[in-house]
Tab-separated table of N, CA and C in Angstrom:
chain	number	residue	atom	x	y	z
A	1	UNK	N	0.840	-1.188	0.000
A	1	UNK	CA	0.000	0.000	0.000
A	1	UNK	C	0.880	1.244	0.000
A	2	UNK	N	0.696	2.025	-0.886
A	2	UNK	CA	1.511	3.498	-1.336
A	2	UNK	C	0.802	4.118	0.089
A	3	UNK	N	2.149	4.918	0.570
A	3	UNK	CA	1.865	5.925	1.683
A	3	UNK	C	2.936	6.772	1.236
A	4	UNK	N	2.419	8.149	1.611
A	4	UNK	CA	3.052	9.504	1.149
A	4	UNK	C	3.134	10.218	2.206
A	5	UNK	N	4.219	10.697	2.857
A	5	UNK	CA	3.811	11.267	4.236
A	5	UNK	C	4.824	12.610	4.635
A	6	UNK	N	4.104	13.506	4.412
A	6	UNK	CA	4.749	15.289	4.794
A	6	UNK	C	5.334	15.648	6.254
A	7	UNK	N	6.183	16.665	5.946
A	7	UNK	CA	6.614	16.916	7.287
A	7	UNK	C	7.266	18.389	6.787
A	8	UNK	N	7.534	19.559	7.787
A	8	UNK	CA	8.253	20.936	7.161
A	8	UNK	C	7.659	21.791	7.478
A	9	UNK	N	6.187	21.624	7.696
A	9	UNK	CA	5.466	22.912	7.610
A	9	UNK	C	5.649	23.506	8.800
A	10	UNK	N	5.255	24.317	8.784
A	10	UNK	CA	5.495	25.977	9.910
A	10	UNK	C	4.959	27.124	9.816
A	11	UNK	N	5.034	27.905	10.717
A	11	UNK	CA	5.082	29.138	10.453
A	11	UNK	C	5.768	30.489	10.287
A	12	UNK	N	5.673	31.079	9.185
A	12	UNK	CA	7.125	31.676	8.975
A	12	UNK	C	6.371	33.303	8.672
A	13	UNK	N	7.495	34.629	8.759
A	13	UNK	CA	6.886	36.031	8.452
A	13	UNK	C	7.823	35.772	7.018
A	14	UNK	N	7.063	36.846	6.118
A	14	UNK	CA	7.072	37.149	4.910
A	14	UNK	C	8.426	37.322	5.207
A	15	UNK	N	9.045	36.725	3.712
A	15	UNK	CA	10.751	37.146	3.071
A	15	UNK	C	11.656	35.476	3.848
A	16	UNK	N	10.650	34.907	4.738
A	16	UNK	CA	11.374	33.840	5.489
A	16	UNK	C	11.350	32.585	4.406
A	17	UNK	N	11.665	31.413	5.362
A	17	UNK	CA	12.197	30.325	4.155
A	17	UNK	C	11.288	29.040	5.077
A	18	UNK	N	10.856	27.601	4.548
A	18	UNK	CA	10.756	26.510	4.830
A	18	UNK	C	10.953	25.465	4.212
A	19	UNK	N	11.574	24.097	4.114
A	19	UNK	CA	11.671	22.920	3.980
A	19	UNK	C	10.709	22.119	3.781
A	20	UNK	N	10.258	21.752	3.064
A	20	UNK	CA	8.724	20.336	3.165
A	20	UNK	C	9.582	19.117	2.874
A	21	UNK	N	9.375	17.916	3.266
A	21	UNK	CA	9.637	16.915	2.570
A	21	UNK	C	8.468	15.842	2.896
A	22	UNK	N	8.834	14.867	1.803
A	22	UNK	CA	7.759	13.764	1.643
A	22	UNK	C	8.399	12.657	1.493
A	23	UNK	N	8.116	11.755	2.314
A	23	UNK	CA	8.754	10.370	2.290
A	23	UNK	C	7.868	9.194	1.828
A	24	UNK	N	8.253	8.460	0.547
A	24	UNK	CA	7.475	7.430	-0.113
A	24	UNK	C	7.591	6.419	0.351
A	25	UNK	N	6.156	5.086	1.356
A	25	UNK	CA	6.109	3.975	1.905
A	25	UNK	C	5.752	3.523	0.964
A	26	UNK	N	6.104	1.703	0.708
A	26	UNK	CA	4.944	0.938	0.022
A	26	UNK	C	5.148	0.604	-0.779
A	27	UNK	N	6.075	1.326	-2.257
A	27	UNK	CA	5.684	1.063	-3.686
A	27	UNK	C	7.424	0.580	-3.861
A	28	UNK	N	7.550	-0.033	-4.951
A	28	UNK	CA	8.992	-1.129	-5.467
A	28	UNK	C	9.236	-0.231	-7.147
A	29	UNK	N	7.872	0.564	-7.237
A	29	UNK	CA	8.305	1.133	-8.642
A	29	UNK	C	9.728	2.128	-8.910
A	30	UNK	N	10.530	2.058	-9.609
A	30	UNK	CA	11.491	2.557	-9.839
A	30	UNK	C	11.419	4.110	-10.949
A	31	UNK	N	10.020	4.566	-11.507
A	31	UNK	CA	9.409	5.379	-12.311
A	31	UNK	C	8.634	5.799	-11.752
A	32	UNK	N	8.684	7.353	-11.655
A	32	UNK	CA	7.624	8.141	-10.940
A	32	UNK	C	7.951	9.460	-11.453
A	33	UNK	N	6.259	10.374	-11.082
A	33	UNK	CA	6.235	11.486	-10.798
A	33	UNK	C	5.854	11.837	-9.588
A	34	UNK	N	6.634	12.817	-8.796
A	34	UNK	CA	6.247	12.845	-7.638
A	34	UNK	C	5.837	14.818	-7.379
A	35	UNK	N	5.002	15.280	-6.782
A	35	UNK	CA	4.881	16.730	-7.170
A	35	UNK	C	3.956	17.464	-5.576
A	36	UNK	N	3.907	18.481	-5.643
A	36	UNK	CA	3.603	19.260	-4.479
A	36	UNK	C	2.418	19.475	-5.114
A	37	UNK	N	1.201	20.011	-4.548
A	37	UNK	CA	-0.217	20.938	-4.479
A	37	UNK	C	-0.462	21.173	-3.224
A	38	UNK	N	-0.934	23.022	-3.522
A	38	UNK	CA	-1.474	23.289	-2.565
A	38	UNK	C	-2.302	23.522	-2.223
A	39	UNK	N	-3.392	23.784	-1.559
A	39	UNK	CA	-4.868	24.911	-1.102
A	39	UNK	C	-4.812	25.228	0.170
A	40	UNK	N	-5.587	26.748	-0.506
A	40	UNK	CA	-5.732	27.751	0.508
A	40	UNK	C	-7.335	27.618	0.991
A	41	UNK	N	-7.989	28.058	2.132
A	41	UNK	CA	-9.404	27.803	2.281
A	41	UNK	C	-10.163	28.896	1.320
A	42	UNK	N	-10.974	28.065	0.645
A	42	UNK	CA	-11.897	28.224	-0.727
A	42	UNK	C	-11.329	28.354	-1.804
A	43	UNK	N	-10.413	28.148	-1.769
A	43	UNK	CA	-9.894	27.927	-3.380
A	43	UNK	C	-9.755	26.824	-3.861
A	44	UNK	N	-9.200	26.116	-5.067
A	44	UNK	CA	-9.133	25.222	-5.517
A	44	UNK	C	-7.666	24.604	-5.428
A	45	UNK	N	-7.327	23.251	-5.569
A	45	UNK	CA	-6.415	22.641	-5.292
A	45	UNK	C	-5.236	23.084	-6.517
A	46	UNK	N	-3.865	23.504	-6.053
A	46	UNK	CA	-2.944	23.941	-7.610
A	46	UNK	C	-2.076	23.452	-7.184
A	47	UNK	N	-1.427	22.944	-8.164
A	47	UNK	CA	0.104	22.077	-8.441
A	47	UNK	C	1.095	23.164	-8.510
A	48	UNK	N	2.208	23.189	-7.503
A	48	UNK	CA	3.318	24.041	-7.307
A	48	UNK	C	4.586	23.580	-7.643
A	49	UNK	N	5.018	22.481	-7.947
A	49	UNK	CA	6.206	21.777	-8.434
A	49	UNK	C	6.072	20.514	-8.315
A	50	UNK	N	6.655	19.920	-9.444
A	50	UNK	CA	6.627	18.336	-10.018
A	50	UNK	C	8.007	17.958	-10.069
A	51	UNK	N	8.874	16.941	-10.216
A	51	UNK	CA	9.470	15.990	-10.259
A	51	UNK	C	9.405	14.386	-10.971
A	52	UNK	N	10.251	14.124	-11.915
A	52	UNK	CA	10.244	12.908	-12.407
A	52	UNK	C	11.399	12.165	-11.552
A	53	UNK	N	11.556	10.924	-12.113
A	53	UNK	CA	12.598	10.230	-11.590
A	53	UNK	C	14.205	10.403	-12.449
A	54	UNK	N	13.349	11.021	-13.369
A	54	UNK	CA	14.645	11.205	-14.156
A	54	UNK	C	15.212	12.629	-14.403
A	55	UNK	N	14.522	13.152	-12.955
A	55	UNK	CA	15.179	14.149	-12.511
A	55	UNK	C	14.483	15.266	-13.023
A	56	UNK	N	13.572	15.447	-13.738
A	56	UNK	CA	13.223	16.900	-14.591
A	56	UNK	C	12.337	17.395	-13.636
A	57	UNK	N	12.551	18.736	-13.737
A	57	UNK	CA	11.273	19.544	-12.796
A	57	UNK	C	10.288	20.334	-13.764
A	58	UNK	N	9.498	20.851	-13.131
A	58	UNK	CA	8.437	21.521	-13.215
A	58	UNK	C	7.697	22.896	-12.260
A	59	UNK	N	7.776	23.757	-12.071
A	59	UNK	CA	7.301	24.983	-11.610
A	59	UNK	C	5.971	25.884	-11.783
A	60	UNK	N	4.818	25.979	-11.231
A	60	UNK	CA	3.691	26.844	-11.461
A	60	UNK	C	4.903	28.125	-11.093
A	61	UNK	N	3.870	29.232	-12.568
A	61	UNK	CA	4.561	30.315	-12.776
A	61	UNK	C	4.787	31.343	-11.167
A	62	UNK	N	4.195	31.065	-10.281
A	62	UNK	CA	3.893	31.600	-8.955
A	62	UNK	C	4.708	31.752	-8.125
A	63	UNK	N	5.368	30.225	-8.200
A	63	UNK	CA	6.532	30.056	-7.241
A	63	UNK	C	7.923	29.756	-7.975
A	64	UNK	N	8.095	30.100	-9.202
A	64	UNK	CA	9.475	29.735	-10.130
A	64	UNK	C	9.983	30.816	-9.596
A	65	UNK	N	11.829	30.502	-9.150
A	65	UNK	CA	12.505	31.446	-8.846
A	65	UNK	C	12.832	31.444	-7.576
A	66	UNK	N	11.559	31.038	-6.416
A	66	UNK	CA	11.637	30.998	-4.832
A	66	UNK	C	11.446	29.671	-4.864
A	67	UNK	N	10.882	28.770	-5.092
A	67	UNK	CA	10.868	27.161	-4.802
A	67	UNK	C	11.716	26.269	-5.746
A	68	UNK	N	12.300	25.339	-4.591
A	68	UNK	CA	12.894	24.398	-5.323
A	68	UNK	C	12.649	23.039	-5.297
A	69	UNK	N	12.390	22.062	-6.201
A	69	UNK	CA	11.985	20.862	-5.739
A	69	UNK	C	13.286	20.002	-6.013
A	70	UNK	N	13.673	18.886	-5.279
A	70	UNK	CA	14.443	17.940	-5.174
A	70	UNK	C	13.881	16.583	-4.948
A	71	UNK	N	15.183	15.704	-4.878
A	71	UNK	CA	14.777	14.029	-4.663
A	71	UNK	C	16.114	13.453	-3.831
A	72	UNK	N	15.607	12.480	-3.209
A	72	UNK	CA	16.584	11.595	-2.657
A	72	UNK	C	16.260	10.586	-2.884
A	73	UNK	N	16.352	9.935	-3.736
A	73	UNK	CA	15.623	8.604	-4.338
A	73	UNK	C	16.706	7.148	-3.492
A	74	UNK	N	17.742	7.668	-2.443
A	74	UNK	CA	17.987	6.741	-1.879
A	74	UNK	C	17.070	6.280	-0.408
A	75	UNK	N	16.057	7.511	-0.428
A	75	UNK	CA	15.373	7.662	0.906
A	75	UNK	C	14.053	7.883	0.237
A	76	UNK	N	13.722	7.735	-1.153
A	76	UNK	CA	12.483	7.586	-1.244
A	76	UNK	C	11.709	8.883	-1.091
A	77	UNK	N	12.553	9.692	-1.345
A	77	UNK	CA	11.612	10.978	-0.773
A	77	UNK	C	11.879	12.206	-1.837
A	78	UNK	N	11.235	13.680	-1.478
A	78	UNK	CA	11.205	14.510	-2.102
A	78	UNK	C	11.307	15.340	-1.357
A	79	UNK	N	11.748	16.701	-2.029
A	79	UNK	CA	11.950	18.060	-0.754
A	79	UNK	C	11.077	19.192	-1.510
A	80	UNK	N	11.031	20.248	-1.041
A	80	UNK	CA	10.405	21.382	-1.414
A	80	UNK	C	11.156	22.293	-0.615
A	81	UNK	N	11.853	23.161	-1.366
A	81	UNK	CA	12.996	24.335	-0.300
A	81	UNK	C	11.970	25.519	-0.788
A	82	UNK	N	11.221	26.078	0.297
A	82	UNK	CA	10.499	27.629	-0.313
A	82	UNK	C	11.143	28.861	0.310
A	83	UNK	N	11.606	29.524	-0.576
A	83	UNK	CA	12.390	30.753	0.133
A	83	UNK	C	11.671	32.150	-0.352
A	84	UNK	N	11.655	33.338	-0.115
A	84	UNK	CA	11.097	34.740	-0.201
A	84	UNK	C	9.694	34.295	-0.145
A	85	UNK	N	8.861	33.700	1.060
A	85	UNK	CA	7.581	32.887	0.973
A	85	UNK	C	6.689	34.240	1.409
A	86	UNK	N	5.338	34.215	0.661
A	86	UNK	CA	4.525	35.744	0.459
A	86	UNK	C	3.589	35.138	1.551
A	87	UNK	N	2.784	36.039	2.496
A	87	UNK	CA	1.449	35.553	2.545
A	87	UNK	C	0.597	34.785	2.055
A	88	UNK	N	0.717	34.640	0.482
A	88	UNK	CA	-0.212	34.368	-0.367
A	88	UNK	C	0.203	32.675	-1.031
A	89	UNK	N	1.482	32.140	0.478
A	89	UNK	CA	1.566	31.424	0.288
A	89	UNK	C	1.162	30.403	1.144
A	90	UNK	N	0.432	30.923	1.965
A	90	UNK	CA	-0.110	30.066	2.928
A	90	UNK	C	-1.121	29.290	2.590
A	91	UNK	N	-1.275	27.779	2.974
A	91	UNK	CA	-1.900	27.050	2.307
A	91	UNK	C	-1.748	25.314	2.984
A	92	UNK	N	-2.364	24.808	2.419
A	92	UNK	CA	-1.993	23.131	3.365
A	92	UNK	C	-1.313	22.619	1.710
A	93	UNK	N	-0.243	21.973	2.172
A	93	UNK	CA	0.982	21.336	1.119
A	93	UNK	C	0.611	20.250	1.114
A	94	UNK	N	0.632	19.731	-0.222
A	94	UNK	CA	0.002	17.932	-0.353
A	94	UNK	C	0.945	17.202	-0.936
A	95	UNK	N	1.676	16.148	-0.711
A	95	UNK	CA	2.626	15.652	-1.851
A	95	UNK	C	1.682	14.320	-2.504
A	96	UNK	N	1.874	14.312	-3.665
A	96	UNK	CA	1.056	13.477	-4.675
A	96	UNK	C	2.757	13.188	-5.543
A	97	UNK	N	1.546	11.554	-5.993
A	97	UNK	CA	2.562	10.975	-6.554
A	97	UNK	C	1.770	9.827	-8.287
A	98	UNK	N	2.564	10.140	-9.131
A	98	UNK	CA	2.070	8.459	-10.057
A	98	UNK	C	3.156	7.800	-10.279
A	99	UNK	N	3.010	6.581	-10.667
A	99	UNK	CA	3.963	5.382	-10.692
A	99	UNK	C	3.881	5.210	-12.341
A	100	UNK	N	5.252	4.442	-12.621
A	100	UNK	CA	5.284	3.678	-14.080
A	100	UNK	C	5.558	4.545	-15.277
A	101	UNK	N	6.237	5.416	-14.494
A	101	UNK	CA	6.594	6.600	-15.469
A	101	UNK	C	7.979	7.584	-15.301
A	102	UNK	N	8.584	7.504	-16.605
A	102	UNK	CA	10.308	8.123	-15.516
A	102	UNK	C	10.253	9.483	-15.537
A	103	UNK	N	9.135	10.096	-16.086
A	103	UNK	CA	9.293	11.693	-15.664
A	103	UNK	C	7.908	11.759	-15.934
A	104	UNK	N	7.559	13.086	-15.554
A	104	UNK	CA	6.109	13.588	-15.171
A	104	UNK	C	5.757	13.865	-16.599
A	105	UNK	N	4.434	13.375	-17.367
A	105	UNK	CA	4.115	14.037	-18.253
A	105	UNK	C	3.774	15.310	-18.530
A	106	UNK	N	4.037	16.129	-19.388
A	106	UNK	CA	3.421	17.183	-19.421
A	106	UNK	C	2.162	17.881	-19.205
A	107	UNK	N	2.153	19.179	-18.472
A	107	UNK	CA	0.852	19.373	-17.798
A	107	UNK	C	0.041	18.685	-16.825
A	108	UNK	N	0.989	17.971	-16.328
A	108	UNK	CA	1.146	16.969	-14.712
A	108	UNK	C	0.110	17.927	-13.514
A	109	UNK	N	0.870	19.072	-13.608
A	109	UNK	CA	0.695	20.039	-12.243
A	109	UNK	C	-0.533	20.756	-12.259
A	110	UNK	N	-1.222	20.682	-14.026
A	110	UNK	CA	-2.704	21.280	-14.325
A	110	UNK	C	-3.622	20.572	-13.265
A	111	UNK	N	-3.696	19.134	-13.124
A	111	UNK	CA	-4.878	18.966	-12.600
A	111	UNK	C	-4.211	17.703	-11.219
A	112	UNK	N	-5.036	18.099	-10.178
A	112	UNK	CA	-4.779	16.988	-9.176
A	112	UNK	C	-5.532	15.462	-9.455
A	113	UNK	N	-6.313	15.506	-10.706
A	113	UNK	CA	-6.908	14.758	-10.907
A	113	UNK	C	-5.423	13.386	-11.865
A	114	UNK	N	-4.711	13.955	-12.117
A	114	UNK	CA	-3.363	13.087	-12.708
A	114	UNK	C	-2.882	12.331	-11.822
A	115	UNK	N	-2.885	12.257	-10.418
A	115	UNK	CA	-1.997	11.849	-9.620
A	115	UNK	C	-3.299	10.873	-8.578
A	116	UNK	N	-3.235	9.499	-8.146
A	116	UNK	CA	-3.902	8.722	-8.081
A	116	UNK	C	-3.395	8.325	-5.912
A	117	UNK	N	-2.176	9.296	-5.837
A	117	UNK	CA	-1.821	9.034	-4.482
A	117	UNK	C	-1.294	10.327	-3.573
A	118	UNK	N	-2.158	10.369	-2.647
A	118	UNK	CA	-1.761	11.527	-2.218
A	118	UNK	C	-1.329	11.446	-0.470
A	119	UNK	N	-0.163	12.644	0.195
A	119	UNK	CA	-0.223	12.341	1.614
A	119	UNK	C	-1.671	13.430	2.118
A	120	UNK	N	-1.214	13.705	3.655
A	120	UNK	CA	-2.087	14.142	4.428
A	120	UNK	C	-1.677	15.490	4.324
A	121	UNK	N	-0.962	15.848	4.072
A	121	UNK	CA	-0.731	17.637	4.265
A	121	UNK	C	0.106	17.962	5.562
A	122	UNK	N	0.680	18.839	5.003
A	122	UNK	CA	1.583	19.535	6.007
A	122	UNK	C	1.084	21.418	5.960
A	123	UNK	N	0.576	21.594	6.804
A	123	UNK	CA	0.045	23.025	6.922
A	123	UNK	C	1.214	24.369	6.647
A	124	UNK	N	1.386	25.036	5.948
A	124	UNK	CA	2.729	26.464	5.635
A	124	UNK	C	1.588	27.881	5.953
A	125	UNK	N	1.877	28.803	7.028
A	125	UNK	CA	1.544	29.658	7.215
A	125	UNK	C	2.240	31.055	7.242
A	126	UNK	N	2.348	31.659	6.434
A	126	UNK	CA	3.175	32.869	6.078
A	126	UNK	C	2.853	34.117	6.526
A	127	UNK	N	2.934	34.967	7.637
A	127	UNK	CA	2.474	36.391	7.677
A	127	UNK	C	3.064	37.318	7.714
A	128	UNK	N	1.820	38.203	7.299
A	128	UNK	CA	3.047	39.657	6.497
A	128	UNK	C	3.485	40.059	8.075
């Protein structure tokens, strides 16, 4: 059974920095996309950075420049480094994942509906 499980979140004042990571239980697949989404209350769920296994990233235009996504594929996991973090970045962080694939297809991060495994969230609260 695929388990996805967050950890990083905090609370930080505007211009500050946080860490997310996500650690993958369960799966033997060696091909993946693995990617961040976030939501804020009443908005809709948006994809903030993706990851393949074969290393390629992906960026919503929002956070390119201040977020970085990584892998440790000896630990099964993924990072999210967010630095110059706005208010407007506060939100609950989800790491989602698909299998059987060595990099994320294109337009991965459009819909949460692509990704078939998701963790519990790690809460990021930013104030001005």
């Amino acid at each position: 059974q695929v388990q996805l499980v967050e950890s990083g979140g905090g609370s930080v004042q505007a211009g500050g920095s946080l860490r997310l990571s996500c650690a993958g239980y369960g799966y033997a697949y060696s091909g993946y996309c693995m990617a961040w989404f976030r939501q804020a209350p009443g908005k809709e769920r948006e994809g903030v950075a993706a990851i393949g296994s074969d290393g390629t990233t992906s960026y919503a235009d929002s956070v390119t420049g201040r977020f970085t996504i990584s892998q440790d594929n000896a630990k099964n996991s993924i990072h999210l480094k967010m630095n110059s973090l706005k208010p407007e970045d506060t939100a609950m962080y989800y790491c989602a994942a698909y299998f059987s694939a060595w990099r994320c297809y294109g337009g991965s991060l459009y819909s949460s509906a692509n990704f078939p495994y998701w963790g519990q969230g790690t809460q990021v609260t930013v104030s001005s």
